Coordinates of C-alpha atoms in Angstrom, one line a residue:
M24 CA -0.1 0.0 -0.2
I25 CA 1.1 3.4 -1.1
A26 CA 2.3 5.3 2.1
G27 CA -0.1 7.6 3.5
Y28 CA -3.3 6.2 1.5
S29 CA -6.1 3.6 2.5
Q30 CA -7.4 0.8 0.7
E31 CA -10.9 3.1 0.3
E32 CA -8.6 6.1 -1.3
L33 CA -6.2 4.2 -3.7
A34 CA -9.6 2.4 -5.4
W35 CA -11.0 5.7 -6.0
L36 CA -8.0 6.9 -7.1
E37 CA -7.3 4.3 -9.3
A38 CA -11.2 4.4 -10.9
N39 CA -10.9 8.3 -11.4
R40 CA -8.1 8.6 -13.5
E41 CA -8.7 11.7 -15.1
T42 CA -10.7 13.4 -12.6
V43 CA -6.9 13.5 -10.2
R44 CA -5.1 14.7 -13.2
A45 CA -7.5 17.4 -13.1
M46 CA -7.3 18.3 -9.8
M47 CA -3.7 18.3 -10.0
A48 CA -4.1 21.6 -11.5
A49 CA -5.8 23.1 -9.3
S50 CA -5.6 25.5 -6.8
P51 CA -4.6 24.4 -3.0
K52 CA -7.6 25.0 -1.2
R53 CA -9.8 23.0 -4.3
M54 CA -7.2 20.1 -3.8
A55 CA -7.6 20.5 -0.1
A56 CA -11.8 20.3 -0.3
V57 CA -11.2 17.2 -3.0
R58 CA -9.0 15.3 -0.9
D59 CA -11.5 15.7 2.4
E60 CA -14.2 14.0 -0.3
I61 CA -12.1 11.4 -1.3
A62 CA -11.6 10.4 2.2
D63 CA -14.9 10.9 3.4
P64 CA -17.6 8.9 0.5
V65 CA -20.4 11.0 3.3
T66 CA -18.9 14.7 2.3
R67 CA -18.6 13.5 -1.6
A68 CA -22.7 11.9 -1.0
A69 CA -24.4 14.7 0.5
K70 CA -22.5 17.4 -1.9
G71 CA -24.0 15.6 -4.9
L72 CA -27.4 15.5 -3.3
T73 CA -27.6 19.0 -2.2
S74 CA -27.1 19.5 -5.4
T75 CA -29.5 17.4 -7.2
M76 CA -32.3 18.9 -4.3
K77 CA -31.3 22.8 -5.0
S78 CA -32.1 22.1 -8.9
N79 CA -35.5 20.1 -7.9
L80 CA -36.9 23.0 -6.3
H81 CA -36.4 25.1 -9.2
R82 CA -38.2 22.8 -10.9
I83 CA -40.8 22.3 -8.3
D84 CA -41.5 25.9 -8.6
A85 CA -41.9 25.8 -12.4
K86 CA -44.2 22.7 -11.8
A87 CA -46.2 25.0 -9.5
Q88 CA -46.7 28.2 -11.3
E89 CA -47.3 25.7 -14.6
V90 CA -50.5 24.1 -13.1
I91 CA -51.6 28.0 -11.5
Q92 CA -51.7 29.1 -15.0
T93 CA -53.5 26.2 -15.9
I94 CA -55.9 26.6 -13.6
E95 CA -56.3 30.2 -14.6
D96 CA -56.7 29.1 -17.7
Y97 CA -59.3 26.7 -17.2
R98 CA -61.2 29.4 -14.9
G99 CA -61.6 31.2 -18.4
Y100 CA -62.7 28.5 -19.5
I101 CA -65.6 27.6 -17.7
E102 CA -67.0 31.6 -17.3
H103 CA -66.7 31.7 -21.1
D104 CA -68.7 28.7 -21.4
R105 CA -71.2 30.3 -18.8
L106 CA -71.5 33.1 -20.3
A107 CA -72.9 31.8 -23.9
A108 CA -75.3 29.2 -21.7
K109 CA -73.0 26.1 -22.4
E110 CA -72.0 23.3 -20.1
P111 CA -68.2 24.2 -19.0
S112 CA -65.6 20.9 -19.9
A113 CA -66.2 18.5 -17.3
S114 CA -62.2 17.7 -17.2
F115 CA -62.2 21.4 -16.6
L116 CA -64.3 21.8 -13.4
D117 CA -62.5 18.8 -12.3
Y118 CA -58.8 20.8 -12.5
V119 CA -60.1 23.2 -10.8
A120 CA -62.2 22.3 -8.4
T121 CA -60.0 19.0 -7.4
K122 CA -57.2 17.5 -9.4
G123 CA -55.5 21.7 -9.5
P124 CA -55.3 21.7 -5.8
D125 CA -54.1 18.2 -5.4
Q126 CA -51.6 18.4 -7.6
L127 CA -50.0 21.4 -5.9
A128 CA -50.4 20.5 -2.8
S129 CA -48.3 17.8 -3.7
L130 CA -45.6 20.2 -4.6
A131 CA -45.8 22.1 -1.6
A132 CA -45.2 17.9 0.2
H133 CA -43.0 17.8 -1.6
K134 CA -41.0 21.3 -1.7
E135 CA -41.2 21.2 2.5
A136 CA -39.2 17.7 2.4
L137 CA -36.7 18.9 -0.5
V138 CA -35.9 21.6 2.8
R139 CA -35.6 20.0 5.2
K140 CA -33.5 17.3 3.6
I141 CA -31.1 20.0 2.3
E142 CA -30.8 21.1 5.8
A143 CA -30.3 17.9 7.4
L144 CA -27.3 17.2 4.3
R145 CA -25.6 20.4 5.6
N146 CA -26.2 20.8 9.7
D147 CA -25.6 16.7 10.3
P148 CA -25.1 14.7 6.9
G149 CA -23.9 11.8 9.1
S150 CA -27.3 11.5 10.3
C151 CA -28.7 10.8 6.4
F152 CA -26.9 7.7 5.7
L153 CA -25.8 4.3 7.4
P154 CA -22.7 2.3 6.4
I155 CA -22.6 -0.3 3.3
G156 CA -23.4 -3.5 4.6
T157 CA -26.1 -3.0 7.3
V158 CA -29.0 -4.5 8.5
V159 CA -32.3 -2.5 7.7
S160 CA -35.8 -3.5 8.4
F161 CA -38.2 -1.0 6.7
V162 CA -40.5 1.4 9.0
G163 CA -42.2 2.7 6.6
V164 CA -42.1 4.8 2.8
P165 CA -41.1 8.0 1.6
T166 CA -43.3 10.5 4.1
Y167 CA -43.5 12.4 0.3
A168 CA -45.3 12.0 -2.8
D169 CA -43.0 12.9 -6.3
G170 CA -44.7 16.1 -7.1
L171 CA -43.0 15.5 -10.2
S172 CA -43.6 12.2 -11.5
L173 CA -47.0 11.7 -13.1
A174 CA -47.5 8.2 -10.6
D175 CA -46.9 8.0 -6.1
D176 CA -45.2 4.7 -6.2
R177 CA -44.8 4.4 -2.1
K178 CA -47.2 1.3 -2.0
S179 CA -44.5 -0.6 -4.5
Y180 CA -42.0 -0.5 -1.1
P181 CA -41.0 -3.4 0.6
V182 CA -44.3 -3.9 3.5
E183 CA -42.8 -2.5 7.4
G184 CA -40.5 -5.1 8.9
S185 CA -39.1 -5.9 5.4
V186 CA -35.7 -6.9 5.7
G187 CA -32.7 -5.7 3.3
V188 CA -29.3 -4.6 3.3
V189 CA -27.8 -1.4 2.6
T190 CA -26.0 -1.7 -1.0
R191 CA -25.6 1.7 -2.1
I192 CA -24.2 5.6 -1.0
R193 CA -26.4 7.6 -3.4
Q194 CA -24.2 10.4 -4.7
E195 CA -27.3 12.1 -6.9
G196 CA -31.2 12.1 -6.7
E197 CA -33.4 13.1 -2.9
Y198 CA -32.9 9.9 -0.9
A199 CA -29.5 9.3 0.4
L200 CA -29.5 5.3 0.4
G201 CA -29.8 2.6 -1.7
V202 CA -31.2 -0.9 0.5
S203 CA -31.4 -4.5 -1.7
M204 CA -33.6 -7.1 -1.0
R205 CA -32.6 -10.5 -0.7
K206 CA -34.8 -12.3 1.5
P207 CA -38.6 -13.3 -0.1
Y208 CA -40.9 -10.0 1.0
Q209 CA -43.7 -9.0 0.1
D210 CA -44.3 -5.1 -1.4
G211 CA -47.7 -2.4 -0.7
W212 CA -49.2 -4.0 -3.8
N213 CA -49.7 -7.5 -1.8
M214 CA -47.0 -8.5 -4.1
Y215 CA -44.7 -11.4 -3.7
C216 CA -40.5 -11.1 -4.4
E217 CA -38.0 -14.0 -3.9
P218 CA -35.4 -12.4 -5.0
E219 CA -31.6 -14.5 -6.4
Y220 CA -28.0 -14.4 -6.2
D221 CA -27.5 -11.7 -8.7
W222 CA -31.3 -10.1 -8.9
M223 CA -31.7 -7.8 -5.6
P224 CA -34.1 -5.1 -6.3
T225 CA -32.8 -2.4 -4.7
Y226 CA -35.4 1.1 -3.2
K227 CA -34.0 4.3 -3.2
V228 CA -34.7 5.2 0.8
D229 CA -34.0 7.7 3.7
R230 CA -32.3 7.1 6.8
D231 CA -36.1 7.7 8.8
M232 CA -37.8 4.5 6.9
L233 CA -35.2 2.3 8.6
E234 CA -34.1 0.5 12.0
V235 CA -30.8 -0.6 12.3
V236 CA -30.8 -4.7 13.3
G237 CA -26.9 -4.9 12.5
Y238 CA -24.0 -4.3 10.7
G239 CA -22.6 -6.1 7.9
L240 CA -19.3 -8.4 9.3
L241 CA -15.7 -8.1 7.5
P242 CA -14.3 -11.7 7.5
N243 CA -12.3 -11.3 11.3
G244 CA -15.6 -10.7 12.3
D245 CA -15.9 -7.7 13.6
E246 CA -18.7 -5.3 12.3
Y247 CA -18.1 -2.4 9.1
H248 CA -19.2 0.5 9.8
G249 CA -16.9 2.1 6.6
F250 CA -19.2 4.1 3.9
G251 CA -16.8 3.2 1.0
F252 CA -15.0 0.5 -1.4
Q253 CA -13.0 -2.0 1.2
A254 CA -10.6 -4.8 0.0
T255 CA -11.8 -8.3 1.9
Y256 CA -10.5 -11.0 0.1
A257 CA -7.7 -11.4 -2.8
R258 CA -8.4 -12.9 -5.9
E259 CA -6.9 -16.3 -7.1
Q260 CA -6.6 -14.5 -10.6
P261 CA -6.6 -10.6 -11.2
D262 CA -10.2 -10.2 -12.8
P263 CA -10.2 -10.6 -16.9
I264 CA -12.3 -7.4 -17.5
D265 CA -11.0 -5.0 -15.4
E266 CA -7.9 -6.8 -13.8
V267 CA -9.0 -6.2 -9.9
T268 CA -7.0 -8.0 -7.8
T269 CA -8.9 -7.2 -5.2
E270 CA -12.6 -7.6 -3.7
M271 CA -14.9 -6.3 -0.7
V272 CA -17.4 -9.2 0.3
L273 CA -18.9 -8.4 3.7
E274 CA -21.5 -11.4 5.2
A275 CA -24.7 -10.2 6.4
D276 CA -28.3 -10.9 7.0
G277 CA -26.6 -14.2 6.5
H278 CA -25.8 -14.0 2.6
F279 CA -22.2 -13.0 1.4
W280 CA -22.4 -9.7 -0.6
R281 CA -20.2 -8.8 -3.3
F282 CA -19.6 -5.4 -3.7
H283 CA -18.0 -3.4 -6.4
D284 CA -17.0 0.1 -7.3
F285 CA -17.7 1.6 -10.4
G286 CA -16.0 5.0 -9.2
G287 CA -18.2 8.5 -10.2
V288 CA -21.3 9.1 -9.2
Q289 CA -22.3 5.4 -9.5
S290 CA -19.6 4.6 -7.3
I291 CA -20.1 1.1 -4.8
E292 CA -22.9 -1.4 -5.6
A293 CA -23.6 -4.7 -4.8
L294 CA -22.9 -7.3 -7.6
Q295 CA -24.4 -10.4 -6.3
A296 CA -25.5 -11.8 -2.8
F297 CA -24.8 -15.4 -2.0
D298 CA -25.9 -18.1 0.5
D299 CA -22.2 -19.6 0.5
L300 CA -18.5 -17.9 0.7
S301 CA -17.6 -21.0 -1.3
E302 CA -19.6 -20.3 -4.0
M303 CA -16.9 -17.1 -4.9
S304 CA -14.5 -19.7 -5.9
W305 CA -12.5 -16.9 -7.2
L306 CA -11.5 -15.5 -4.0
G307 CA -8.6 -16.4 -2.3
E308 CA -7.2 -15.5 1.2
P309 CA -8.9 -12.5 3.3
L310 CA -7.0 -9.5 3.3
L311 CA -8.0 -9.3 7.5
E312 CA -6.1 -11.1 9.8
A313 CA -9.0 -13.4 11.8
K314 CA -10.1 -12.3 15.6
R315 CA -7.6 -13.4 18.2
T316 CA -9.9 -15.5 20.8
Q317 CA -9.3 -14.0 24.0
P318 CA -8.2 -16.6 26.9
S319 CA -11.7 -18.1 29.1
G320 CA -9.2 -19.3 32.1
P321 CA -8.4 -17.0 35.1
K322 CA -6.4 -14.2 34.7
P323 CA -2.7 -15.4 36.5

């Protein structure tokens, strides 16, 4: 290992060579900020999420103005028809009385939620995230419907009590975490889902939708409390595609989760979740020493 750099930092540098070269020409102040982001995935994620949500605030305001204008236009059409002794369009009446106001209420709730999230990311970003590999139980769904979407998809989330694993620290969008499901579960539409080792449905979630059950385990039995890539095993042979020589595998909720750092905004994702470690035949020796068992007898 290069002195002064962790495995996580080296993995990021390797995956972002062009970015690093560009940063080398930047000012010392900017370089210091970038080094902080490399060392702290939470800082990087908070910055990206905040940027996305601020952009969405502008989109929400623009959409609200569009709805308000449509309501005013429809009111004019309705008044015109009534003055002409005609029956106003039912769709116009419904939009002015119900659909338009409901849409404005949804947009207002969406905006309020984003303002709270941005504030939390600014004041206490650590409270918005959980370590990779954390075992969690769902205690709720998003508190707001996406006012910019055509549909409310909150019933598509796993029902309360469903157990999953944190597999992503998201760097864009409105939700800080990605939680993947490996064991069978049911969603709000009463649909039953049975994930596979290479198909783990992943949901965009916020910290307050989850309750921590436990943490992912490293090969030596220690809990993993990190937010970035941690090499845990050597490979018997380098990966034939990207020549990777190490793997990140954590044990969580009865399965062995294999992670890969794609770099950039995509960052870490879970590739598979196996029932047994032996199913990854390409793994070599663990890179972390086993925990020493403390003597059980009386002290001398």
